[in-house]
Amino acid sequence: MPPVDCKSRRGTKISVILLGSALCFVMMAYFVFGDSNDEQGLRNLRMISILFRHGARNPTEFYPNDPHVAHDWQAGPGALTQKGSLQAYNLGKNMRMRYYRLLPSNSIYTQQQIHVLSSAAERCVMSAQSVLAGFMPPLENNNVLPIPWQPVAINTLARSDDILLAQKKPCLKYDTILQKLYKNPPKDLQRLNEENKELYKLLTKNTGKCSMLRCSTTH
């Protein structure tokens, strides 16, 4: 029977005790400070901004040789899918678990406390609706509707004016710089194109759409 290393066992025991003590301390701190029902720990908090992308969607466009062009895409190209709606709803539920103490005590929407901003695309507005369904369900005693849901205002930015979310507002300076890059790409980009010219040819042949950078000047 091999000899027992008492020092090693003693060191392991001490490490376990220290680790257990640290975990207990963290858990106690969480229950005392992190999950308190009073708002003293939040007295310095002024605002929380949450930025999220829309849920899963259908393709927005197709290349000429795309075999899926004729597929019956439910709700059309670019539309939010049922899976995407569920993703957004679950996101809202997770957000509620984390930020429930910051919501109105009666769980009723007010424009003074909640501001929702979405790009104008339908999939984005629908994603916001799904998130809010999970994030702000009304309390039973405050719900006047026959379903566990309340309307929450969703503000939108017109795509022609959107410089914040979709960033689709026309910018002449950007377009001018981009066209200059297309016509006279920098040397590192020229080298990259040269190294991948066979790949570009393969993509162009199979997609029916020019994949070379210089073709972009004609789009």
PDB file of C-alpha atoms in Angstrom:
ATOM      1  CA  MET A   1       0.000   0.000   0.000  1.00  0.00           C
ATOM      2  CA  PRO A   2       1.558   3.345  -1.033  1.00  0.00           C
ATOM      3  CA  PRO A   3       2.221   5.901   1.722  1.00  0.00           C
ATOM      4  CA  VAL A   4      -0.405   8.601   2.226  1.00  0.00           C
ATOM      5  CA  ASP A   5       0.738  12.142   1.547  1.00  0.00           C
ATOM      6  CA  CYS A   6      -0.789  13.934   4.533  1.00  0.00           C
ATOM      7  CA  LYS A   7       0.439  17.343   3.400  1.00  0.00           C
ATOM      8  CA  SER A   8      -1.237  16.925   0.012  1.00  0.00           C
ATOM      9  CA  ARG A   9      -4.527  15.839   1.596  1.00  0.00           C
ATOM     10  CA  ARG A  10      -4.363  18.713   4.073  1.00  0.00           C
ATOM     11  CA  GLY A  11      -3.763  21.184   1.234  1.00  0.00           C
ATOM     12  CA  THR A  12      -6.701  19.805  -0.737  1.00  0.00           C
ATOM     13  CA  LYS A  13      -8.969  20.036   2.303  1.00  0.00           C
ATOM     14  CA  ILE A  14      -7.971  23.653   2.921  1.00  0.00           C
ATOM     15  CA  SER A  15      -8.588  24.523  -0.746  1.00  0.00           C
ATOM     16  CA  VAL A  16     -12.050  22.957  -0.643  1.00  0.00           C
ATOM     17  CA  ILE A  17     -12.914  24.840   2.548  1.00  0.00           C
ATOM     18  CA  LEU A  18     -11.712  28.143   1.090  1.00  0.00           C
ATOM     19  CA  LEU A  19     -13.611  27.576  -2.157  1.00  0.00           C
ATOM     20  CA  GLY A  20     -16.777  26.635  -0.286  1.00  0.00           C
ATOM     21  CA  SER A  21     -16.472  29.710   1.918  1.00  0.00           C
ATOM     22  CA  ALA A  22     -16.028  31.935  -1.127  1.00  0.00           C
ATOM     23  CA  LEU A  23     -19.112  30.461  -2.806  1.00  0.00           C
ATOM     24  CA  CYS A  24     -21.176  30.941   0.345  1.00  0.00           C
ATOM     25  CA  PHE A  25     -20.019  34.543   0.573  1.00  0.00           C
ATOM     26  CA  VAL A  26     -20.985  35.229  -3.049  1.00  0.00           C
ATOM     27  CA  MET A  27     -24.414  33.625  -2.591  1.00  0.00           C
ATOM     28  CA  MET A  28     -25.061  35.584   0.607  1.00  0.00           C
ATOM     29  CA  ALA A  29     -24.042  38.809  -1.112  1.00  0.00           C
ATOM     30  CA  TYR A  30     -26.414  38.054  -3.985  1.00  0.00           C
ATOM     31  CA  PHE A  31     -29.382  37.372  -1.721  1.00  0.00           C
ATOM     32  CA  VAL A  32     -28.668  40.398   0.464  1.00  0.00           C
ATOM     33  CA  PHE A  33     -27.762  42.935  -2.223  1.00  0.00           C
ATOM     34  CA  GLY A  34     -28.519  41.484  -5.643  1.00  0.00           C
ATOM     35  CA  ASP A  35     -32.080  40.321  -5.179  1.00  0.00           C
ATOM     36  CA  SER A  36     -33.476  42.728  -2.633  1.00  0.00           C
ATOM     37  CA  ASN A  37     -37.041  43.893  -3.134  1.00  0.00           C
ATOM     38  CA  ASP A  38     -36.248  47.433  -2.042  1.00  0.00           C
ATOM     39  CA  GLU A  39     -34.824  49.901  -4.523  1.00  0.00           C
ATOM     40  CA  GLN A  40     -31.982  51.299  -2.417  1.00  0.00           C
ATOM     41  CA  GLY A  41     -29.418  49.383  -4.416  1.00  0.00           C
ATOM     42  CA  LEU A  42     -30.817  50.938  -7.596  1.00  0.00           C
ATOM     43  CA  ARG A  43     -30.995  54.539  -6.427  1.00  0.00           C
ATOM     44  CA  ASN A  44     -28.158  55.625  -8.730  1.00  0.00           C
ATOM     45  CA  LEU A  45     -29.521  53.862 -11.815  1.00  0.00           C
ATOM     46  CA  ARG A  46     -31.016  56.262 -14.347  1.00  0.00           C
ATOM     47  CA  MET A  47     -31.566  54.299 -17.535  1.00  0.00           C
ATOM     48  CA  ILE A  48     -30.981  50.944 -19.187  1.00  0.00           C
ATOM     49  CA  SER A  49     -30.617  50.672 -22.964  1.00  0.00           C
ATOM     50  CA  ILE A  50     -31.179  47.263 -24.540  1.00  0.00           C
ATOM     51  CA  LEU A  51     -30.250  46.720 -28.183  1.00  0.00           C
ATOM     52  CA  PHE A  52     -31.255  43.521 -29.960  1.00  0.00           C
ATOM     53  CA  ARG A  53     -31.631  42.250 -33.505  1.00  0.00           C
ATOM     54  CA  HIS A  54     -34.790  40.804 -35.021  1.00  0.00           C
ATOM     55  CA  GLY A  55     -35.498  37.082 -34.773  1.00  0.00           C
ATOM     56  CA  ALA A  56     -34.939  34.486 -37.494  1.00  0.00           C
ATOM     57  CA  ARG A  57     -36.313  35.606 -40.861  1.00  0.00           C
ATOM     58  CA  ASN A  58     -36.795  34.415 -44.421  1.00  0.00           C
ATOM     59  CA  PRO A  59     -34.159  35.364 -47.019  1.00  0.00           C
ATOM     60  CA  THR A  60     -34.483  38.962 -48.165  1.00  0.00           C
ATOM     61  CA  GLU A  61     -33.208  38.410 -51.712  1.00  0.00           C
ATOM     62  CA  PHE A  62     -32.084  35.672 -54.077  1.00  0.00           C
ATOM     63  CA  TYR A  63     -29.303  35.262 -56.613  1.00  0.00           C
ATOM     64  CA  PRO A  64     -30.298  34.456 -60.231  1.00  0.00           C
ATOM     65  CA  ASN A  65     -29.528  30.722 -60.023  1.00  0.00           C
ATOM     66  CA  ASP A  66     -30.880  30.273 -56.503  1.00  0.00           C
ATOM     67  CA  PRO A  67     -32.759  26.925 -56.372  1.00  0.00           C
ATOM     68  CA  HIS A  68     -34.973  28.243 -53.560  1.00  0.00           C
ATOM     69  CA  VAL A  69     -36.504  31.156 -55.457  1.00  0.00           C
ATOM     70  CA  ALA A  70     -39.740  29.260 -56.070  1.00  0.00           C
ATOM     71  CA  HIS A  71     -40.025  28.083 -52.456  1.00  0.00           C
ATOM     72  CA  ASP A  72     -43.232  29.093 -50.706  1.00  0.00           C
ATOM     73  CA  TRP A  73     -41.727  31.370 -48.079  1.00  0.00           C
ATOM     74  CA  GLN A  74     -44.389  31.886 -45.436  1.00  0.00           C
ATOM     75  CA  ALA A  75     -45.307  35.586 -45.182  1.00  0.00           C
ATOM     76  CA  GLY A  76     -42.867  36.397 -47.993  1.00  0.00           C
ATOM     77  CA  PRO A  77     -39.165  37.234 -48.360  1.00  0.00           C
ATOM     78  CA  GLY A  78     -37.592  38.879 -45.340  1.00  0.00           C
ATOM     79  CA  ALA A  79     -40.544  38.109 -43.075  1.00  0.00           C
ATOM     80  CA  LEU A  80     -40.117  37.110 -39.449  1.00  0.00           C
ATOM     81  CA  THR A  81     -40.586  33.369 -39.054  1.00  0.00           C
ATOM     82  CA  GLN A  82     -42.507  31.637 -36.274  1.00  0.00           C
ATOM     83  CA  LYS A  83     -39.178  30.490 -34.873  1.00  0.00           C
ATOM     84  CA  GLY A  84     -37.962  34.076 -34.946  1.00  0.00           C
ATOM     85  CA  SER A  85     -41.045  35.262 -33.082  1.00  0.00           C
ATOM     86  CA  LEU A  86     -40.500  32.622 -30.402  1.00  0.00           C
ATOM     87  CA  GLN A  87     -36.832  33.605 -30.125  1.00  0.00           C
ATOM     88  CA  ALA A  88     -37.844  37.203 -29.493  1.00  0.00           C
ATOM     89  CA  TYR A  89     -40.517  36.197 -26.978  1.00  0.00           C
ATOM     90  CA  ASN A  90     -38.030  34.097 -24.995  1.00  0.00           C
ATOM     91  CA  LEU A  91     -35.586  36.997 -25.077  1.00  0.00           C
ATOM     92  CA  GLY A  92     -38.265  39.173 -23.509  1.00  0.00           C
ATOM     93  CA  LYS A  93     -38.900  36.601 -20.781  1.00  0.00           C
ATOM     94  CA  ASN A  94     -35.189  36.417 -19.977  1.00  0.00           C
ATOM     95  CA  MET A  95     -34.985  40.200 -19.872  1.00  0.00           C
ATOM     96  CA  ARG A  96     -37.918  40.307 -17.465  1.00  0.00           C
ATOM     97  CA  MET A  97     -36.196  37.866 -15.109  1.00  0.00           C
ATOM     98  CA  ARG A  98     -33.170  40.139 -15.050  1.00  0.00           C
ATOM     99  CA  TYR A  99     -34.784  43.578 -14.936  1.00  0.00           C
ATOM    100  CA  TYR A 100     -38.160  42.964 -13.286  1.00  0.00           C
ATOM    101  CA  ARG A 101     -37.296  45.273 -10.382  1.00  0.00           C
ATOM    102  CA  LEU A 102     -36.935  48.183 -12.795  1.00  0.00           C
ATOM    103  CA  LEU A 103     -40.378  47.749 -14.339  1.00  0.00           C
ATOM    104  CA  PRO A 104     -43.437  49.594 -13.023  1.00  0.00           C
ATOM    105  CA  SER A 105     -44.712  47.905  -9.867  1.00  0.00           C
ATOM    106  CA  ASN A 106     -48.119  47.329 -11.465  1.00  0.00           C
ATOM    107  CA  SER A 107     -46.451  46.016 -14.653  1.00  0.00           C
ATOM    108  CA  ILE A 108     -48.459  48.485 -16.747  1.00  0.00           C
ATOM    109  CA  TYR A 109     -46.757  50.246 -19.646  1.00  0.00           C
ATOM    110  CA  THR A 110     -46.204  53.995 -19.375  1.00  0.00           C
ATOM    111  CA  GLN A 111     -44.420  56.147 -21.927  1.00  0.00           C
ATOM    112  CA  GLN A 112     -42.541  57.897 -19.127  1.00  0.00           C
ATOM    113  CA  GLN A 113     -40.766  54.677 -18.128  1.00  0.00           C
ATOM    114  CA  ILE A 114     -40.558  52.583 -21.293  1.00  0.00           C
ATOM    115  CA  HIS A 115     -39.492  53.757 -24.749  1.00  0.00           C
ATOM    116  CA  VAL A 116     -39.274  51.272 -27.610  1.00  0.00           C
ATOM    117  CA  LEU A 117     -37.643  52.233 -30.904  1.00  0.00           C
ATOM    118  CA  SER A 118     -37.561  50.002 -33.974  1.00  0.00           C
ATOM    119  CA  SER A 119     -36.515  50.318 -37.577  1.00  0.00           C
ATOM    120  CA  ALA A 120     -39.460  50.381 -39.960  1.00  0.00           C
ATOM    121  CA  ALA A 121     -38.995  46.853 -41.350  1.00  0.00           C
ATOM    122  CA  GLU A 122     -41.946  44.611 -40.490  1.00  0.00           C
ATOM    123  CA  ARG A 123     -39.720  41.849 -39.100  1.00  0.00           C
ATOM    124  CA  CYS A 124     -38.189  44.348 -36.672  1.00  0.00           C
ATOM    125  CA  VAL A 125     -41.529  45.718 -35.484  1.00  0.00           C
ATOM    126  CA  MET A 126     -42.898  42.182 -35.074  1.00  0.00           C
ATOM    127  CA  SER A 127     -39.767  41.144 -33.172  1.00  0.00           C
ATOM    128  CA  ALA A 128     -40.251  44.091 -30.833  1.00  0.00           C
ATOM    129  CA  GLN A 129     -43.875  43.050 -30.297  1.00  0.00           C
ATOM    130  CA  SER A 130     -42.781  39.507 -29.457  1.00  0.00           C
ATOM    131  CA  VAL A 131     -40.083  40.699 -27.055  1.00  0.00           C
ATOM    132  CA  LEU A 132     -42.544  42.962 -25.258  1.00  0.00           C
ATOM    133  CA  ALA A 133     -45.063  40.128 -24.943  1.00  0.00           C
ATOM    134  CA  GLY A 134     -42.479  38.272 -22.872  1.00  0.00           C
ATOM    135  CA  PHE A 135     -40.994  41.325 -21.174  1.00  0.00           C
ATOM    136  CA  MET A 136     -44.130  43.141 -20.027  1.00  0.00           C
ATOM    137  CA  PRO A 137     -47.072  40.785 -19.526  1.00  0.00           C
ATOM    138  CA  PRO A 138     -49.652  42.524 -17.326  1.00  0.00           C
ATOM    139  CA  LEU A 139     -50.448  41.260 -13.856  1.00  0.00           C
ATOM    140  CA  GLU A 140     -53.700  39.303 -13.705  1.00  0.00           C
ATOM    141  CA  ASN A 141     -55.403  41.839 -11.458  1.00  0.00           C
ATOM    142  CA  ASN A 142     -54.448  44.684 -13.836  1.00  0.00           C
ATOM    143  CA  ASN A 143     -55.293  42.995 -17.107  1.00  0.00           C
ATOM    144  CA  VAL A 144     -58.475  44.118 -18.859  1.00  0.00           C
ATOM    145  CA  LEU A 145     -57.903  41.878 -21.882  1.00  0.00           C
ATOM    146  CA  PRO A 146     -58.881  38.194 -22.108  1.00  0.00           C
ATOM    147  CA  ILE A 147     -55.260  37.281 -22.945  1.00  0.00           C
ATOM    148  CA  PRO A 148     -52.046  37.789 -20.908  1.00  0.00           C
ATOM    149  CA  TRP A 149     -50.865  40.679 -23.082  1.00  0.00           C
ATOM    150  CA  GLN A 150     -50.937  44.454 -23.093  1.00  0.00           C
ATOM    151  CA  PRO A 151     -50.306  46.915 -25.932  1.00  0.00           C
ATOM    152  CA  VAL A 152     -46.963  48.705 -25.760  1.00  0.00           C
ATOM    153  CA  ALA A 153     -46.133  51.585 -28.097  1.00  0.00           C
ATOM    154  CA  ILE A 154     -43.413  50.843 -30.654  1.00  0.00           C
ATOM    155  CA  ASN A 155     -41.889  53.922 -32.245  1.00  0.00           C
ATOM    156  CA  THR A 156     -40.327  53.520 -35.682  1.00  0.00           C
ATOM    157  CA  LEU A 157     -37.781  55.348 -37.797  1.00  0.00           C
ATOM    158  CA  ALA A 158     -38.527  55.803 -41.486  1.00  0.00           C
ATOM    159  CA  ARG A 159     -35.797  54.079 -43.469  1.00  0.00           C
ATOM    160  CA  SER A 160     -35.159  57.271 -45.437  1.00  0.00           C
ATOM    161  CA  ASP A 161     -34.317  59.048 -42.155  1.00  0.00           C
ATOM    162  CA  ASP A 162     -32.744  56.176 -40.240  1.00  0.00           C
ATOM    163  CA  ILE A 163     -29.155  56.930 -39.235  1.00  0.00           C
ATOM    164  CA  LEU A 164     -29.354  54.973 -35.972  1.00  0.00           C
ATOM    165  CA  LEU A 165     -30.651  51.428 -36.500  1.00  0.00           C
ATOM    166  CA  ALA A 166     -30.905  50.273 -40.127  1.00  0.00           C
ATOM    167  CA  GLN A 167     -28.786  53.260 -41.238  1.00  0.00           C
ATOM    168  CA  LYS A 168     -30.538  53.453 -44.603  1.00  0.00           C
ATOM    169  CA  LYS A 169     -30.615  57.233 -44.913  1.00  0.00           C
ATOM    170  CA  PRO A 170     -28.929  58.204 -48.188  1.00  0.00           C
ATOM    171  CA  CYS A 171     -25.448  59.653 -47.782  1.00  0.00           C
ATOM    172  CA  LEU A 172     -23.861  61.198 -50.870  1.00  0.00           C
ATOM    173  CA  LYS A 173     -20.412  61.350 -49.288  1.00  0.00           C
ATOM    174  CA  TYR A 174     -20.514  57.643 -48.447  1.00  0.00           C
ATOM    175  CA  ASP A 175     -21.674  56.716 -51.963  1.00  0.00           C
ATOM    176  CA  THR A 176     -18.922  58.829 -53.530  1.00  0.00           C
ATOM    177  CA  ILE A 177     -16.190  57.243 -51.410  1.00  0.00           C
ATOM    178  CA  LEU A 178     -17.547  53.756 -52.106  1.00  0.00           C
ATOM    179  CA  GLN A 179     -17.547  54.288 -55.866  1.00  0.00           C
ATOM    180  CA  LYS A 180     -13.952  55.544 -55.694  1.00  0.00           C
ATOM    181  CA  LEU A 181     -12.959  52.360 -53.872  1.00  0.00           C
ATOM    182  CA  TYR A 182     -14.713  50.252 -56.498  1.00  0.00           C
ATOM    183  CA  LYS A 183     -12.878  52.007 -59.324  1.00  0.00           C
ATOM    184  CA  ASN A 184      -9.492  52.252 -57.615  1.00  0.00           C
ATOM    185  CA  PRO A 185      -9.272  49.656 -54.844  1.00  0.00           C
ATOM    186  CA  PRO A 186      -6.248  49.893 -52.521  1.00  0.00           C
ATOM    187  CA  LYS A 187      -3.311  47.564 -53.123  1.00  0.00           C
ATOM    188  CA  ASP A 188      -4.186  45.151 -50.321  1.00  0.00           C
ATOM    189  CA  LEU A 189      -7.676  44.706 -51.776  1.00  0.00           C
ATOM    190  CA  GLN A 190      -6.267  44.274 -55.275  1.00  0.00           C
ATOM    191  CA  ARG A 191      -4.003  41.555 -53.932  1.00  0.00           C
ATOM    192  CA  LEU A 192      -6.933  39.880 -52.190  1.00  0.00           C
ATOM    193  CA  ASN A 193      -8.933  39.914 -55.423  1.00  0.00           C
ATOM    194  CA  GLU A 194      -6.029  38.430 -57.342  1.00  0.00           C
ATOM    195  CA  GLU A 195      -5.564  35.652 -54.790  1.00  0.00           C
ATOM    196  CA  ASN A 196      -9.259  34.750 -54.956  1.00  0.00           C
ATOM    197  CA  LYS A 197      -9.990  35.274 -58.645  1.00  0.00           C
ATOM    198  CA  GLU A 198     -10.658  31.568 -59.237  1.00  0.00           C
ATOM    199  CA  LEU A 199     -13.127  31.545 -56.358  1.00  0.00           C
ATOM    200  CA  TYR A 200     -14.850  34.609 -57.819  1.00  0.00           C
ATOM    201  CA  LYS A 201     -15.158  32.860 -61.175  1.00  0.00           C
ATOM    202  CA  LEU A 202     -16.681  29.789 -59.529  1.00  0.00           C
ATOM    203  CA  LEU A 203     -19.177  31.895 -57.583  1.00  0.00           C
ATOM    204  CA  THR A 204     -20.111  33.911 -60.662  1.00  0.00           C
ATOM    205  CA  LYS A 205     -20.677  30.757 -62.701  1.00  0.00           C
ATOM    206  CA  ASN A 206     -22.845  29.009 -60.109  1.00  0.00           C
ATOM    207  CA  THR A 207     -24.826  31.968 -58.823  1.00  0.00           C
ATOM    208  CA  GLY A 208     -25.364  33.761 -62.123  1.00  0.00           C
ATOM    209  CA  LYS A 209     -24.279  36.978 -60.453  1.00  0.00           C
ATOM    210  CA  CYS A 210     -20.933  38.708 -60.824  1.00  0.00           C
ATOM    211  CA  SER A 211     -18.846  38.189 -57.703  1.00  0.00           C
ATOM    212  CA  MET A 212     -15.891  40.369 -58.649  1.00  0.00           C
ATOM    213  CA  LEU A 213     -15.415  43.696 -56.920  1.00  0.00           C
ATOM    214  CA  ARG A 214     -15.156  45.581 -60.205  1.00  0.00           C
ATOM    215  CA  CYS A 215     -18.627  44.373 -61.185  1.00  0.00           C
ATOM    216  CA  SER A 216     -20.062  46.338 -58.271  1.00  0.00           C
ATOM    217  CA  THR A 217     -19.591  49.591 -60.168  1.00  0.00           C
ATOM    218  CA  THR A 218     -22.399  48.544 -62.496  1.00  0.00           C
ATOM    219  CA  HIS A 219     -24.907  47.820 -59.697  1.00  0.00           C
TER     220      HIS A 219
END
